[in-house]
PDB file of C-alpha atoms in Angstrom:
ATOM      1  CA  UNK Q 454     196.145 129.519  95.625  1.00 39.00           C
ATOM      2  CA  UNK Q 455     195.263 127.881  92.317  1.00 45.00           C
ATOM      3  CA  UNK Q 456     193.821 124.412  92.116  1.00 54.00           C
ATOM      4  CA  UNK Q 457     196.225 121.495  91.730  1.00 65.00           C
ATOM      5  CA  UNK Q 458     196.200 120.101  88.200  1.00 73.00           C
ATOM      6  CA  UNK Q 459     196.030 116.318  87.882  1.00 83.00           C
ATOM      7  CA  UNK Q 460     196.752 114.092  84.940  1.00 93.00           C
ATOM      8  CA  UNK Q 461     194.056 111.561  84.071  1.00 95.00           C
ATOM      9  CA  UNK Q 462     194.591 108.704  81.617  1.00 97.00           C
ATOM     10  CA  UNK Q 463     192.488 105.908  80.130  1.00 97.00           C
ATOM     11  CA  UNK Q 464     194.050 103.017  78.201  1.00 97.00           C
ATOM     12  CA  UNK Q 465     192.136 100.379  76.254  1.00 97.00           C
ATOM     13  CA  UNK Q 466     193.516  97.672  73.964  1.00 96.00           C
ATOM     14  CA  UNK Q 467     191.544  95.642  71.451  1.00 93.00           C
ATOM     15  CA  UNK Q 468     191.086  91.893  71.761  1.00 94.00           C
ATOM     16  CA  UNK Q 469     193.554  91.052  68.975  1.00 94.00           C
ATOM     17  CA  UNK Q 470     196.355  93.317  70.187  1.00 91.00           C
ATOM     18  CA  UNK Q 471     199.539  91.198  70.678  1.00 89.00           C
ATOM     19  CA  UNK Q 472     199.663  92.101  74.369  1.00 84.00           C
ATOM     20  CA  UNK Q 473     195.987  91.139  74.787  1.00 89.00           C
ATOM     21  CA  UNK Q 474     192.909  93.143  75.728  1.00 92.00           C
ATOM     22  CA  UNK Q 475     193.335  95.614  78.583  1.00 94.00           C
ATOM     23  CA  UNK Q 476     191.721  98.576  80.260  1.00 96.00           C
ATOM     24  CA  UNK Q 477     193.459 100.882  82.737  1.00 97.00           C
ATOM     25  CA  UNK Q 478     192.594 104.089  84.571  1.00 97.00           C
ATOM     26  CA  UNK Q 479     195.359 106.286  85.950  1.00 96.00           C
ATOM     27  CA  UNK Q 480     195.449 109.475  88.024  1.00 94.00           C
ATOM     28  CA  UNK Q 481     198.817 111.230  88.148  1.00 93.00           C
ATOM     29  CA  UNK Q 482     200.272 108.097  86.497  1.00 93.00           C
ATOM     30  CA  UNK Q 483     199.083 105.899  89.379  1.00 94.00           C
ATOM     31  CA  UNK Q 484     196.929 102.953  88.294  1.00 94.00           C
ATOM     32  CA  UNK Q 485     193.580 102.858  90.107  1.00 94.00           C
ATOM     33  CA  UNK Q 486     193.709  99.043  89.862  1.00 91.00           C
ATOM     34  CA  UNK Q 487     189.978  98.557  89.649  1.00 94.00           C
ATOM     35  CA  UNK Q 488     188.543  95.123  88.754  1.00 94.00           C
ATOM     36  CA  UNK Q 489     187.790  95.289  85.039  1.00 95.00           C
ATOM     37  CA  UNK Q 490     185.364  93.156  83.069  1.00 96.00           C
ATOM     38  CA  UNK Q 491     183.968  92.603  79.586  1.00 97.00           C
ATOM     39  CA  UNK Q 492     182.145  95.618  78.180  1.00 97.00           C
ATOM     40  CA  UNK Q 493     182.445  99.293  79.082  1.00 98.00           C
ATOM     41  CA  UNK Q 494     184.263 100.035  82.327  1.00 98.00           C
ATOM     42  CA  UNK Q 495     183.288 103.372  83.865  1.00 97.00           C
ATOM     43  CA  UNK Q 496     185.082 105.348  86.588  1.00 96.00           C
ATOM     44  CA  UNK Q 497     183.470 108.502  88.019  1.00 90.00           C
ATOM     45  CA  UNK Q 498     186.015 110.680  89.835  1.00 87.00           C
ATOM     46  CA  UNK Q 499     185.774 113.200  92.639  1.00 76.00           C
ATOM     47  CA  UNK Q 500     187.171 116.663  92.030  1.00 68.00           C
ATOM     48  CA  UNK Q 501     190.359 115.710  93.934  1.00 70.00           C
ATOM     49  CA  UNK Q 502     191.022 112.832  91.547  1.00 79.00           C
ATOM     50  CA  UNK Q 503     189.885 110.068  93.902  1.00 83.00           C
ATOM     51  CA  UNK Q 504     187.433 107.425  92.776  1.00 87.00           C
ATOM     52  CA  UNK Q 505     183.779 108.312  93.403  1.00 82.00           C
ATOM     53  CA  UNK Q 506     182.235 105.203  91.865  1.00 89.00           C
ATOM     54  CA  UNK Q 507     183.308 102.410  89.533  1.00 95.00           C
ATOM     55  CA  UNK Q 508     181.059 100.138  87.495  1.00 96.00           C
ATOM     56  CA  UNK Q 509     181.432  97.522  84.770  1.00 97.00           C
ATOM     57  CA  UNK Q 510     178.656  97.198  82.177  1.00 98.00           C
ATOM     58  CA  UNK Q 511     178.678  94.110  79.943  1.00 98.00           C
ATOM     59  CA  UNK Q 512     177.496  95.884  76.803  1.00 97.00           C
ATOM     60  CA  UNK Q 513     178.328  92.780  74.775  1.00 97.00           C
ATOM     61  CA  UNK Q 514     175.617  90.833  76.581  1.00 94.00           C
ATOM     62  CA  UNK Q 515     172.929  93.399  77.469  1.00 91.00           C
ATOM     63  CA  UNK Q 516     173.940  95.963  80.134  1.00 95.00           C
ATOM     64  CA  UNK Q 517     173.186  98.956  77.907  1.00 96.00           C
ATOM     65  CA  UNK Q 518     170.143 100.092  79.897  1.00 96.00           C
ATOM     66  CA  UNK Q 519     171.937 100.013  83.301  1.00 96.00           C
ATOM     67  CA  UNK Q 520     174.814 101.931  81.688  1.00 97.00           C
ATOM     68  CA  UNK Q 521     172.463 104.621  80.359  1.00 96.00           C
ATOM     69  CA  UNK Q 522     170.688 104.863  83.724  1.00 93.00           C
ATOM     70  CA  UNK Q 523     173.997 105.186  85.592  1.00 92.00           C
ATOM     71  CA  UNK Q 524     175.309 107.942  83.323  1.00 92.00           C
ATOM     72  CA  UNK Q 525     171.974 109.782  83.255  1.00 88.00           C
ATOM     73  CA  UNK Q 526     171.910 109.909  87.081  1.00 79.00           C
ATOM     74  CA  UNK Q 527     175.292 111.676  87.328  1.00 80.00           C
ATOM     75  CA  UNK Q 528     175.219 115.431  87.840  1.00 68.00           C
ATOM     76  CA  UNK Q 529     176.435 117.911  85.209  1.00 69.00           C
ATOM     77  CA  UNK Q 530     180.150 118.553  85.667  1.00 73.00           C
ATOM     78  CA  UNK Q 531     180.944 114.974  86.728  1.00 81.00           C
ATOM     79  CA  UNK Q 532     184.260 113.699  85.376  1.00 87.00           C
ATOM     80  CA  UNK Q 533     183.981 110.207  83.901  1.00 94.00           C
ATOM     81  CA  UNK Q 534     186.565 107.838  82.421  1.00 97.00           C
ATOM     82  CA  UNK Q 535     185.322 105.083  80.103  1.00 98.00           C
ATOM     83  CA  UNK Q 536     187.330 102.199  78.681  1.00 98.00           C
ATOM     84  CA  UNK Q 537     186.311  99.157  76.626  1.00 98.00           C
ATOM     85  CA  UNK Q 538     187.557  95.679  77.529  1.00 97.00           C
ATOM     86  CA  UNK Q 539     187.292  92.487  75.480  1.00 97.00           C
ATOM     87  CA  UNK Q 540     183.996  93.231  73.629  1.00 97.00           C
ATOM     88  CA  UNK Q 541     181.795  96.232  74.339  1.00 97.00           C
ATOM     89  CA  UNK Q 542     179.650  97.095  71.311  1.00 96.00           C
ATOM     90  CA  UNK Q 543     177.401  94.175  70.371  1.00 96.00           C
ATOM     91  CA  UNK Q 544     174.477  95.226  72.620  1.00 96.00           C
ATOM     92  CA  UNK Q 545     175.216  98.943  72.878  1.00 96.00           C
ATOM     93  CA  UNK Q 546     171.839 100.633  72.285  1.00 96.00           C
ATOM     94  CA  UNK Q 547     171.063 104.059  70.855  1.00 96.00           C
ATOM     95  CA  UNK Q 548     170.048 105.217  74.346  1.00 96.00           C
ATOM     96  CA  UNK Q 549     173.389 104.153  75.810  1.00 97.00           C
ATOM     97  CA  UNK Q 550     175.247 105.916  72.994  1.00 97.00           C
ATOM     98  CA  UNK Q 551     173.276 109.090  73.682  1.00 97.00           C
ATOM     99  CA  UNK Q 552     174.162 108.846  77.379  1.00 96.00           C
ATOM    100  CA  UNK Q 553     177.853 108.614  76.455  1.00 97.00           C
ATOM    101  CA  UNK Q 554     177.410 111.574  74.106  1.00 96.00           C
ATOM    102  CA  UNK Q 555     176.379 113.656  77.149  1.00 94.00           C
ATOM    103  CA  UNK Q 556     180.024 113.304  78.233  1.00 95.00           C
ATOM    104  CA  UNK Q 557     181.300 114.382  74.829  1.00 95.00           C
ATOM    105  CA  UNK Q 558     181.693 110.921  73.347  1.00 96.00           C
ATOM    106  CA  UNK Q 559     181.448 111.372  69.578  1.00 95.00           C
ATOM    107  CA  UNK Q 560     183.458 108.342  68.448  1.00 97.00           C
ATOM    108  CA  UNK Q 561     181.471 105.654  70.243  1.00 97.00           C
ATOM    109  CA  UNK Q 562     179.585 104.844  67.021  1.00 96.00           C
ATOM    110  CA  UNK Q 563     182.937 103.937  65.451  1.00 96.00           C
ATOM    111  CA  UNK Q 564     183.668 101.252  68.042  1.00 97.00           C
ATOM    112  CA  UNK Q 565     183.856  97.887  66.277  1.00 96.00           C
ATOM    113  CA  UNK Q 566     183.552  94.334  67.494  1.00 97.00           C
ATOM    114  CA  UNK Q 567     186.226  93.713  70.141  1.00 96.00           C
ATOM    115  CA  UNK Q 568     187.771  97.117  69.428  1.00 96.00           C
ATOM    116  CA  UNK Q 569     189.464  99.539  71.837  1.00 97.00           C
ATOM    117  CA  UNK Q 570     187.780 102.669  73.185  1.00 98.00           C
ATOM    118  CA  UNK Q 571     189.021 105.307  75.641  1.00 98.00           C
ATOM    119  CA  UNK Q 572     187.132 108.428  76.756  1.00 98.00           C
ATOM    120  CA  UNK Q 573     187.690 111.216  79.246  1.00 96.00           C
ATOM    121  CA  UNK Q 574     184.566 113.350  79.481  1.00 92.00           C
ATOM    122  CA  UNK Q 575     182.645 115.779  81.623  1.00 86.00           C
ATOM    123  CA  UNK Q 576     178.876 115.593  81.688  1.00 85.00           C
ATOM    124  CA  UNK Q 577     177.454 118.450  79.684  1.00 80.00           C
ATOM    125  CA  UNK Q 578     180.744 119.268  77.935  1.00 81.00           C
ATOM    126  CA  UNK Q 579     182.845 118.188  74.963  1.00 83.00           C
ATOM    127  CA  UNK Q 580     185.146 115.202  75.329  1.00 90.00           C
ATOM    128  CA  UNK Q 581     188.504 116.014  76.878  1.00 91.00           C
ATOM    129  CA  UNK Q 582     190.113 113.085  75.084  1.00 96.00           C
ATOM    130  CA  UNK Q 583     188.687 110.187  73.098  1.00 97.00           C
ATOM    131  CA  UNK Q 584     190.060 107.489  70.840  1.00 97.00           C
ATOM    132  CA  UNK Q 585     188.840 104.361  69.061  1.00 97.00           C
ATOM    133  CA  UNK Q 586     191.073 101.568  67.764  1.00 96.00           C
ATOM    134  CA  UNK Q 587     190.495  98.407  65.785  1.00 96.00           C
ATOM    135  CA  UNK Q 588     190.766  95.025  67.572  1.00 96.00           C
ATOM    136  CA  UNK Q 589     194.373  94.697  66.324  1.00 94.00           C
ATOM    137  CA  UNK Q 590     195.111  98.425  66.381  1.00 93.00           C
ATOM    138  CA  UNK Q 591     197.105  98.651  69.577  1.00 93.00           C
ATOM    139  CA  UNK Q 592     196.349 100.636  72.708  1.00 95.00           C
ATOM    140  CA  UNK Q 593     193.973 103.602  72.587  1.00 96.00           C
ATOM    141  CA  UNK Q 594     195.193 106.126  75.137  1.00 97.00           C
ATOM    142  CA  UNK Q 595     193.322 109.267  76.165  1.00 96.00           C
ATOM    143  CA  UNK Q 596     194.947 111.733  78.553  1.00 95.00           C
ATOM    144  CA  UNK Q 597     194.010 115.141  79.986  1.00 94.00           C
ATOM    145  CA  UNK Q 598     195.052 117.495  82.788  1.00 89.00           C
ATOM    146  CA  UNK Q 599     192.404 118.993  85.061  1.00 76.00           C
ATOM    147  CA  UNK Q 600     192.119 121.150  88.147  1.00 64.00           C
ATOM    148  CA  UNK Q 601     189.061 121.457  90.413  1.00 58.00           C
ATOM    149  CA  UNK Q 602     187.037 124.645  90.582  1.00 61.00           C
ATOM    150  CA  UNK Q 603     183.782 125.406  92.350  1.00 63.00           C
ATOM    151  CA  UNK Q 604     180.359 126.934  91.805  1.00 69.00           C
ATOM    152  CA  UNK Q 605     178.561 128.261  94.882  1.00 74.00           C
ATOM    153  CA  UNK Q 606     174.807 127.937  95.380  1.00 86.00           C
ATOM    154  CA  UNK Q 607     172.997 129.601  98.297  1.00 88.00           C
ATOM    155  CA  UNK Q 608     169.918 127.883  99.686  1.00 93.00           C
ATOM    156  CA  UNK Q 609     167.398 128.428 102.484  1.00 95.00           C
ATOM    157  CA  UNK Q 610     164.680 126.189 103.953  1.00 97.00           C
ATOM    158  CA  UNK Q 611     161.763 127.323 106.124  1.00 97.00           C
ATOM    159  CA  UNK Q 612     159.418 125.036 108.040  1.00 97.00           C
ATOM    160  CA  UNK Q 613     156.936 125.816 110.804  1.00 95.00           C
ATOM    161  CA  UNK Q 614     154.915 123.522 112.988  1.00 88.00           C
ATOM    162  CA  UNK Q 615     151.181 122.956 112.667  1.00 91.00           C
ATOM    163  CA  UNK Q 616     150.401 125.349 115.522  1.00 91.00           C
ATOM    164  CA  UNK Q 617     152.553 128.112 114.023  1.00 88.00           C
ATOM    165  CA  UNK Q 618     152.381 129.162 110.354  1.00 86.00           C
ATOM    166  CA  UNK Q 619     152.317 125.564 109.041  1.00 84.00           C
ATOM    167  CA  UNK Q 620     154.583 126.188 106.040  1.00 93.00           C
ATOM    168  CA  UNK Q 621     157.367 124.552 104.046  1.00 96.00           C
ATOM    169  CA  UNK Q 622     159.424 126.731 101.694  1.00 97.00           C
ATOM    170  CA  UNK Q 623     162.606 126.368  99.656  1.00 97.00           C
ATOM    171  CA  UNK Q 624     164.792 129.208  98.366  1.00 96.00           C
ATOM    172  CA  UNK Q 625     167.669 129.032  95.872  1.00 93.00           C
ATOM    173  CA  UNK Q 626     169.943 132.056  95.508  1.00 87.00           C
ATOM    174  CA  UNK Q 627     167.353 134.215  97.258  1.00 88.00           C
ATOM    175  CA  UNK Q 628     164.396 133.157  95.102  1.00 91.00           C
ATOM    176  CA  UNK Q 629     161.400 131.210  96.421  1.00 95.00           C
ATOM    177  CA  UNK Q 630     161.170 127.946  94.469  1.00 94.00           C
ATOM    178  CA  UNK Q 631     157.641 127.093  93.272  1.00 94.00           C
ATOM    179  CA  UNK Q 632     156.763 123.732  94.820  1.00 95.00           C
ATOM    180  CA  UNK Q 633     153.651 121.987  96.093  1.00 94.00           C
ATOM    181  CA  UNK Q 634     154.490 120.872  99.629  1.00 96.00           C
ATOM    182  CA  UNK Q 635     152.067 118.588 101.416  1.00 96.00           C
ATOM    183  CA  UNK Q 636     151.771 116.783 104.728  1.00 97.00           C
ATOM    184  CA  UNK Q 637     154.894 114.904 105.698  1.00 97.00           C
ATOM    185  CA  UNK Q 638     158.513 115.390 104.664  1.00 98.00           C
ATOM    186  CA  UNK Q 639     159.089 117.516 101.572  1.00 98.00           C
ATOM    187  CA  UNK Q 640     162.414 117.088  99.775  1.00 98.00           C
ATOM    188  CA  UNK Q 641     164.081 119.187  97.074  1.00 97.00           C
ATOM    189  CA  UNK Q 642     167.287 118.377  95.183  1.00 95.00           C
ATOM    190  CA  UNK Q 643     169.272 121.334  93.820  1.00 93.00           C
ATOM    191  CA  UNK Q 644     171.597 121.353  90.807  1.00 86.00           C
ATOM    192  CA  UNK Q 645     174.866 123.214  90.415  1.00 78.00           C
ATOM    193  CA  UNK Q 646     173.091 125.602  88.053  1.00 75.00           C
ATOM    194  CA  UNK Q 647     170.909 126.725  90.964  1.00 83.00           C
ATOM    195  CA  UNK Q 648     167.779 125.014  89.703  1.00 86.00           C
ATOM    196  CA  UNK Q 649     165.487 122.343  91.084  1.00 91.00           C
ATOM    197  CA  UNK Q 650     166.313 118.909  89.708  1.00 89.00           C
ATOM    198  CA  UNK Q 651     163.717 117.032  91.778  1.00 93.00           C
ATOM    199  CA  UNK Q 652     160.964 117.680  94.296  1.00 96.00           C
ATOM    200  CA  UNK Q 653     158.936 115.090  96.132  1.00 96.00           C
ATOM    201  CA  UNK Q 654     156.598 114.771  99.084  1.00 97.00           C
ATOM    202  CA  UNK Q 655     156.532 111.789 101.427  1.00 98.00           C
ATOM    203  CA  UNK Q 656     153.581 111.461 103.800  1.00 98.00           C
ATOM    204  CA  UNK Q 657     155.521 110.089 106.755  1.00 97.00           C
ATOM    205  CA  UNK Q 658     152.448 110.658 108.926  1.00 97.00           C
ATOM    206  CA  UNK Q 659     150.856 107.892 106.851  1.00 96.00           C
ATOM    207  CA  UNK Q 660     152.666 105.418 104.572  1.00 95.00           C
ATOM    208  CA  UNK Q 661     155.330 107.476 102.796  1.00 96.00           C
ATOM    209  CA  UNK Q 662     158.450 106.136 104.486  1.00 97.00           C
ATOM    210  CA  UNK Q 663     159.181 103.382 101.969  1.00 97.00           C
ATOM    211  CA  UNK Q 664     158.970 105.826  99.051  1.00 97.00           C
ATOM    212  CA  UNK Q 665     161.272 108.239 100.906  1.00 97.00           C
ATOM    213  CA  UNK Q 666     163.900 105.519 101.352  1.00 97.00           C
ATOM    214  CA  UNK Q 667     163.748 104.598  97.652  1.00 96.00           C
ATOM    215  CA  UNK Q 668     164.047 108.246  96.620  1.00 96.00           C
ATOM    216  CA  UNK Q 669     167.137 108.878  98.744  1.00 96.00           C
ATOM    217  CA  UNK Q 670     168.766 105.606  97.677  1.00 95.00           C
ATOM    218  CA  UNK Q 671     168.365 106.725  94.065  1.00 92.00           C
ATOM    219  CA  UNK Q 672     170.270 109.960  94.613  1.00 92.00           C
ATOM    220  CA  UNK Q 673     173.986 110.021  93.780  1.00 87.00           C
ATOM    221  CA  UNK Q 674     176.531 110.885  96.437  1.00 86.00           C
ATOM    222  CA  UNK Q 675     177.152 114.611  96.401  1.00 86.00           C
ATOM    223  CA  UNK Q 676     173.496 115.502  95.821  1.00 90.00           C
ATOM    224  CA  UNK Q 677     172.470 118.726  97.581  1.00 94.00           C
ATOM    225  CA  UNK Q 678     169.266 117.915  99.473  1.00 96.00           C
ATOM    226  CA  UNK Q 679     166.806 120.286 101.165  1.00 97.00           C
ATOM    227  CA  UNK Q 680     164.044 119.050 103.513  1.00 98.00           C
ATOM    228  CA  UNK Q 681     161.070 120.692 105.191  1.00 98.00           C
ATOM    229  CA  UNK Q 682     158.347 119.128 107.341  1.00 97.00           C
ATOM    230  CA  UNK Q 683     154.748 120.265 106.836  1.00 97.00           C
ATOM    231  CA  UNK Q 684     151.689 119.620 109.007  1.00 96.00           C
ATOM    232  CA  UNK Q 685     152.788 116.273 110.518  1.00 97.00           C
ATOM    233  CA  UNK Q 686     155.841 114.269 109.452  1.00 97.00           C
ATOM    234  CA  UNK Q 687     156.842 112.226 112.472  1.00 96.00           C
ATOM    235  CA  UNK Q 688     154.160 109.695 113.447  1.00 96.00           C
ATOM    236  CA  UNK Q 689     154.943 106.900 110.967  1.00 97.00           C
ATOM    237  CA  UNK Q 690     158.483 107.772 109.934  1.00 97.00           C
ATOM    238  CA  UNK Q 691     160.213 104.422 110.068  1.00 97.00           C
ATOM    239  CA  UNK Q 692     163.702 103.667 111.301  1.00 97.00           C
ATOM    240  CA  UNK Q 693     164.679 103.012 107.675  1.00 97.00           C
ATOM    241  CA  UNK Q 694     163.419 106.435 106.607  1.00 97.00           C
ATOM    242  CA  UNK Q 695     165.391 108.082 109.394  1.00 97.00           C
ATOM    243  CA  UNK Q 696     168.518 106.226 108.278  1.00 97.00           C
ATOM    244  CA  UNK Q 697     167.953 107.514 104.745  1.00 97.00           C
ATOM    245  CA  UNK Q 698     167.886 111.076 106.095  1.00 97.00           C
ATOM    246  CA  UNK Q 699     171.016 110.346 108.119  1.00 96.00           C
ATOM    247  CA  UNK Q 700     172.684 109.340 104.836  1.00 95.00           C
ATOM    248  CA  UNK Q 701     172.122 112.957 103.762  1.00 95.00           C
ATOM    249  CA  UNK Q 702     173.667 114.244 106.983  1.00 93.00           C
ATOM    250  CA  UNK Q 703     170.636 114.557 109.288  1.00 95.00           C
ATOM    251  CA  UNK Q 704     171.701 114.436 112.933  1.00 94.00           C
ATOM    252  CA  UNK Q 705     168.571 115.630 114.781  1.00 96.00           C
ATOM    253  CA  UNK Q 706     165.679 113.890 113.020  1.00 96.00           C
ATOM    254  CA  UNK Q 707     164.946 111.851 116.168  1.00 96.00           C
ATOM    255  CA  UNK Q 708     164.114 115.138 117.921  1.00 96.00           C
ATOM    256  CA  UNK Q 709     161.202 115.905 115.580  1.00 96.00           C
ATOM    257  CA  UNK Q 710     157.938 115.939 117.552  1.00 96.00           C
ATOM    258  CA  UNK Q 711     154.322 115.445 116.519  1.00 97.00           C
ATOM    259  CA  UNK Q 712     153.412 118.252 114.105  1.00 96.00           C
ATOM    260  CA  UNK Q 713     156.776 119.900 114.743  1.00 96.00           C
ATOM    261  CA  UNK Q 714     158.945 121.949 112.375  1.00 96.00           C
ATOM    262  CA  UNK Q 715     162.012 120.556 110.647  1.00 97.00           C
ATOM    263  CA  UNK Q 716     164.331 122.369 108.211  1.00 97.00           C
ATOM    264  CA  UNK Q 717     167.445 120.796 106.744  1.00 97.00           C
ATOM    265  CA  UNK Q 718     170.197 121.312 104.154  1.00 96.00           C
ATOM    266  CA  UNK Q 719     172.689 118.531 103.543  1.00 94.00           C
ATOM    267  CA  UNK Q 720     174.722 116.524 101.063  1.00 93.00           C
ATOM    268  CA  UNK Q 721     174.146 112.837 100.452  1.00 93.00           C
ATOM    269  CA  UNK Q 722     177.214 110.941 101.523  1.00 88.00           C
ATOM    270  CA  UNK Q 723     178.533 114.105 103.172  1.00 84.00           C
ATOM    271  CA  UNK Q 724     177.025 115.896 106.126  1.00 84.00           C
ATOM    272  CA  UNK Q 725     174.483 118.414 107.307  1.00 91.00           C
ATOM    273  CA  UNK Q 726     175.133 122.003 106.256  1.00 91.00           C
ATOM    274  CA  UNK Q 727     172.278 123.334 108.405  1.00 93.00           C
ATOM    275  CA  UNK Q 728     169.537 121.704 110.480  1.00 95.00           C
ATOM    276  CA  UNK Q 729     166.857 122.930 112.897  1.00 96.00           C
ATOM    277  CA  UNK Q 730     164.019 121.270 114.811  1.00 97.00           C
ATOM    278  CA  UNK Q 731     161.231 123.143 116.641  1.00 96.00           C
ATOM    279  CA  UNK Q 732     158.021 122.083 118.411  1.00 95.00           C
ATOM    280  CA  UNK Q 733     154.600 122.611 116.843  1.00 93.00           C
ATOM    281  CA  UNK Q 734     154.085 126.027 118.414  1.00 93.00           C
ATOM    282  CA  UNK Q 735     157.775 127.003 118.305  1.00 93.00           C
ATOM    283  CA  UNK Q 736     157.624 129.266 115.277  1.00 93.00           C
ATOM    284  CA  UNK Q 737     159.566 128.993 112.034  1.00 95.00           C
ATOM    285  CA  UNK Q 738     162.623 126.767 111.696  1.00 95.00           C
ATOM    286  CA  UNK Q 739     164.802 128.584 109.154  1.00 95.00           C
ATOM    287  CA  UNK Q 740     168.204 127.422 107.958  1.00 93.00           C
ATOM    288  CA  UNK Q 741     170.557 128.769 105.296  1.00 91.00           C
ATOM    289  CA  UNK Q 742     173.720 127.420 103.725  1.00 89.00           C
ATOM    290  CA  UNK Q 743     176.156 128.119 100.912  1.00 82.00           C
ATOM    291  CA  UNK Q 744     177.279 124.989  99.087  1.00 85.00           C
ATOM    292  CA  UNK Q 745     180.118 124.786  96.603  1.00 77.00           C
ATOM    293  CA  UNK Q 746     179.746 122.257  93.808  1.00 76.00           C
ATOM    294  CA  UNK Q 747     183.207 121.207  92.734  1.00 63.00           C
ATOM    295  CA  UNK Q 748     183.859 120.518  89.074  1.00 52.00           C
ATOM    296  CA  UNK Q 749     186.753 119.695  86.842  1.00 40.00           C
ATOM    297  CA  UNK Q 750     188.167 122.309  84.484  1.00 37.00           C
ATOM    298  CA  UNK Q 751     190.639 120.990  81.988  1.00 34.00           C
ATOM    299  CA  UNK Q 752     193.765 121.983  80.204  1.00 32.00           C
ATOM    300  CA  UNK Q 753     192.522 121.713  76.624  1.00 27.00           C
ATOM    301  CA  UNK Q 754     196.010 120.770  75.432  1.00 28.00           C
ATOM    302  CA  UNK Q 755     194.988 117.131  75.800  1.00 30.00           C
ATOM    303  CA  UNK Q 756     196.572 114.221  74.033  1.00 31.00           C
ATOM    304  CA  UNK Q 757     195.410 111.001  72.427  1.00 32.00           C
ATOM    305  CA  UNK Q 758     198.137 108.543  71.615  1.00 33.00           C
ATOM    306  CA  UNK Q 759     198.149 104.988  70.292  1.00 31.00           C
ATOM    307  CA  UNK Q 760     200.756 102.354  70.987  1.00 30.00           C
ATOM    308  CA  UNK Q 761     201.429  99.033  69.309  1.00 30.00           C
ATOM    309  CA  UNK Q 762     200.373  98.169  65.782  1.00 30.00           C
ATOM    310  CA  UNK Q 763     198.636 101.437  64.883  1.00 32.00           C
ATOM    311  CA  UNK Q 764     195.209 101.908  63.300  1.00 33.00           C
TER     312      UNK Q 764
END
């Protein structure tokens, strides 16, 4: 069966509009009723139209860098709705404008003091709908229909204990990924394009647990995470580090023994897709999984409409 199309709408009114400043986000004409604030209000949606994350950035006062960091951390294909409220442009930096441009925003440079701005965009694509209005120009409304689709990526992780082959390997779509694994827990993050977006080693035999926690906390929900133990990864893995792995779906990390093997595939905020633990001399722990990244494809017959006083 085909994917269900959903209507997404952003409304933003300038400060001097007779009805007053506003910002609204709707899915299938149902208001998400999120708490808005001065600046750019940003809603990242899941592929089923539910809210993934919502943030308010006071780009009148100085939240441009947090805005750019938030947008830069989202994966390609993420659907984002952006609406201005009250005043959003005074402190909007070039870096923040470039981050918005990654979602197709080409009119952000036209946003004036206390003006209205509405954007529906997908990271790495053209804007689906975008409009800018003057402070007294009425309501900028951007609307688009979308339906989720998926891209499948196949991954494999191999790890063996110290008394076996002592290896840690990552494969994407059948190809060995060049990495430099070292003692401890090795982690790889895979993109929807089937490439490596990040690789890091955490020496959890020594003092790497705090860095591991920070790394995982910095990953967005939905990140596809691969893990492989090498040499020794268990001795000084803290409870906090284990909880970070649990956040990616790990269910058997407490079973990892001294110099044992551990192979894992999971999704942050989701669950384990595959996980295996073996003792040091137990051979190779090998797990495979197919993961579907869901994206939004859009009906390009989108609409931008303005209500009220006009431009």
